[in-house]
mmCIF file of C-alpha atoms in Angstrom:
data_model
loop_
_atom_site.group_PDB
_atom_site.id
_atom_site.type_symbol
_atom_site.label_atom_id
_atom_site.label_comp_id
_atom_site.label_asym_id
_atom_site.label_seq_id
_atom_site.Cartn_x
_atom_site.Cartn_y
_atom_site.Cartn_z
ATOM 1 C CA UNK A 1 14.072 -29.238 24.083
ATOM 2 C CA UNK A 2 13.885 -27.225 27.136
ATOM 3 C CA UNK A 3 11.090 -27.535 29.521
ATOM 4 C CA UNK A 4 8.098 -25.692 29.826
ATOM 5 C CA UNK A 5 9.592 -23.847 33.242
ATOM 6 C CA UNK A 6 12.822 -23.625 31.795
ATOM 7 C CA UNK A 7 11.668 -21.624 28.586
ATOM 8 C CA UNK A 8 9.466 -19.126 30.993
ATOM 9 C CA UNK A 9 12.704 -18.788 33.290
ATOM 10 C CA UNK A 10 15.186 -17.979 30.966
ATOM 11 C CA UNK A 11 12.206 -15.851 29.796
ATOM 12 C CA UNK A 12 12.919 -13.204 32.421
ATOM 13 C CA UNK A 13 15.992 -12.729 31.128
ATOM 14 C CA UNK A 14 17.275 -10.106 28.835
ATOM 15 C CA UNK A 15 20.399 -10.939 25.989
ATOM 16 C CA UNK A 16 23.029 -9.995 28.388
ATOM 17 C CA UNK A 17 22.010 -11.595 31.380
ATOM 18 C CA UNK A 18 21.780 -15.172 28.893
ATOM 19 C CA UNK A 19 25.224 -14.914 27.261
ATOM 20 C CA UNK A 20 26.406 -14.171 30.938
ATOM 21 C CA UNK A 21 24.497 -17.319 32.192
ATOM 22 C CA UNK A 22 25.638 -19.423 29.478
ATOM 23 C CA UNK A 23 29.404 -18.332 30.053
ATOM 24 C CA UNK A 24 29.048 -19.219 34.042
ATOM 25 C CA UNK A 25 27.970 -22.707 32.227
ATOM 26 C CA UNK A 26 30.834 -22.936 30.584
ATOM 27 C CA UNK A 27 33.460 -22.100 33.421
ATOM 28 C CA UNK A 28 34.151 -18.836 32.728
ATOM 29 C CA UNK A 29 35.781 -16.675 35.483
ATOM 30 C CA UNK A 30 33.789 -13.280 36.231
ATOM 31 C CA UNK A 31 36.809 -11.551 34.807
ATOM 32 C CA UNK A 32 37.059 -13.497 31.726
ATOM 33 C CA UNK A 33 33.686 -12.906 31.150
ATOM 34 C CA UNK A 34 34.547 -9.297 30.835
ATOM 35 C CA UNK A 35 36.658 -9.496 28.532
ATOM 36 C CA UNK A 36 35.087 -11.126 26.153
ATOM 37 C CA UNK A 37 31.526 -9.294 26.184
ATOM 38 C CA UNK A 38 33.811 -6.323 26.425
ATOM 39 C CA UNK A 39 31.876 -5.099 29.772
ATOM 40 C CA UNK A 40 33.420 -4.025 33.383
ATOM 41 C CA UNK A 41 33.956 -6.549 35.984
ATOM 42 C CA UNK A 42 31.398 -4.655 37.666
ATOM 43 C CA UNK A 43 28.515 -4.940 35.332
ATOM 44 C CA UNK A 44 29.396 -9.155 35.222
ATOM 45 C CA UNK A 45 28.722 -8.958 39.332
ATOM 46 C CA UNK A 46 25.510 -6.736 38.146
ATOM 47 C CA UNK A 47 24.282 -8.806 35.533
ATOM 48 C CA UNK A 48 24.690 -11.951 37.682
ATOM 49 C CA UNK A 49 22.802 -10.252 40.892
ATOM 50 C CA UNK A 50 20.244 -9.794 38.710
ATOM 51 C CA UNK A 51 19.929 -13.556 37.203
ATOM 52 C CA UNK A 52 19.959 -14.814 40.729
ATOM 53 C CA UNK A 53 17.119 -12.290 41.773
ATOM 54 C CA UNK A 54 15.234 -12.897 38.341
ATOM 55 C CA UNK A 55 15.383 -16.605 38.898
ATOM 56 C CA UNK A 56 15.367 -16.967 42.916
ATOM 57 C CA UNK A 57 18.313 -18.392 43.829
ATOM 58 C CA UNK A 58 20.931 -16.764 46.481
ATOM 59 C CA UNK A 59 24.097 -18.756 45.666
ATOM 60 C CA UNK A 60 26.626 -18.454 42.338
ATOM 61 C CA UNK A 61 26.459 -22.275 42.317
ATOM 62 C CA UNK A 62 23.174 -22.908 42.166
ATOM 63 C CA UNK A 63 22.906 -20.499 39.438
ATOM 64 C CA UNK A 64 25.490 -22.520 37.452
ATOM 65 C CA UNK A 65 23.573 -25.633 38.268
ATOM 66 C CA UNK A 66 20.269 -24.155 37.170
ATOM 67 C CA UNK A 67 22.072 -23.100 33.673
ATOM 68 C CA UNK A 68 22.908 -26.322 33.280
ATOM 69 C CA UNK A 69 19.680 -27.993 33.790
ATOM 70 C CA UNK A 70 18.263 -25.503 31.230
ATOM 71 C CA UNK A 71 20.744 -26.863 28.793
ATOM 72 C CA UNK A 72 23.215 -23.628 28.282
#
């Protein structure tokens, strides 16, 4: 079960901007991640500026370590 914190985090974050998190998780490549939600590369690098805003961090891999201590 996710943590208090964790459930108001992810929270802030629309359907989009979770799948996206979840697939940085996973390993997923910025273009791959395209492809498969069938969105530009350009709205990934959106999308992802706006997790890192929503949830305060500045770097990718501190988002990916975040997602991961949310359990994604």
């Amino acid at each position: 079960m996710l943590q208090y914190s964790h459930r108001s985090l992810l929270g802030r974050l629309i359907d989009r901007e979770r799948e996206v998190l979840q697939l940085l998780v996973q390993g997923a490549e910025i273009k791959h991640i395209a492809h498969q939600l069938k969105i530009s590369f350009f709205t990934v690098e959106e999308h992802i500026k706006h997790i890192k805003r929503k949830l305060g961090v500045r770097k990718l891999s501190t988002l990916i370590a975040l997602g991961k201590d949310m359990g994604l």
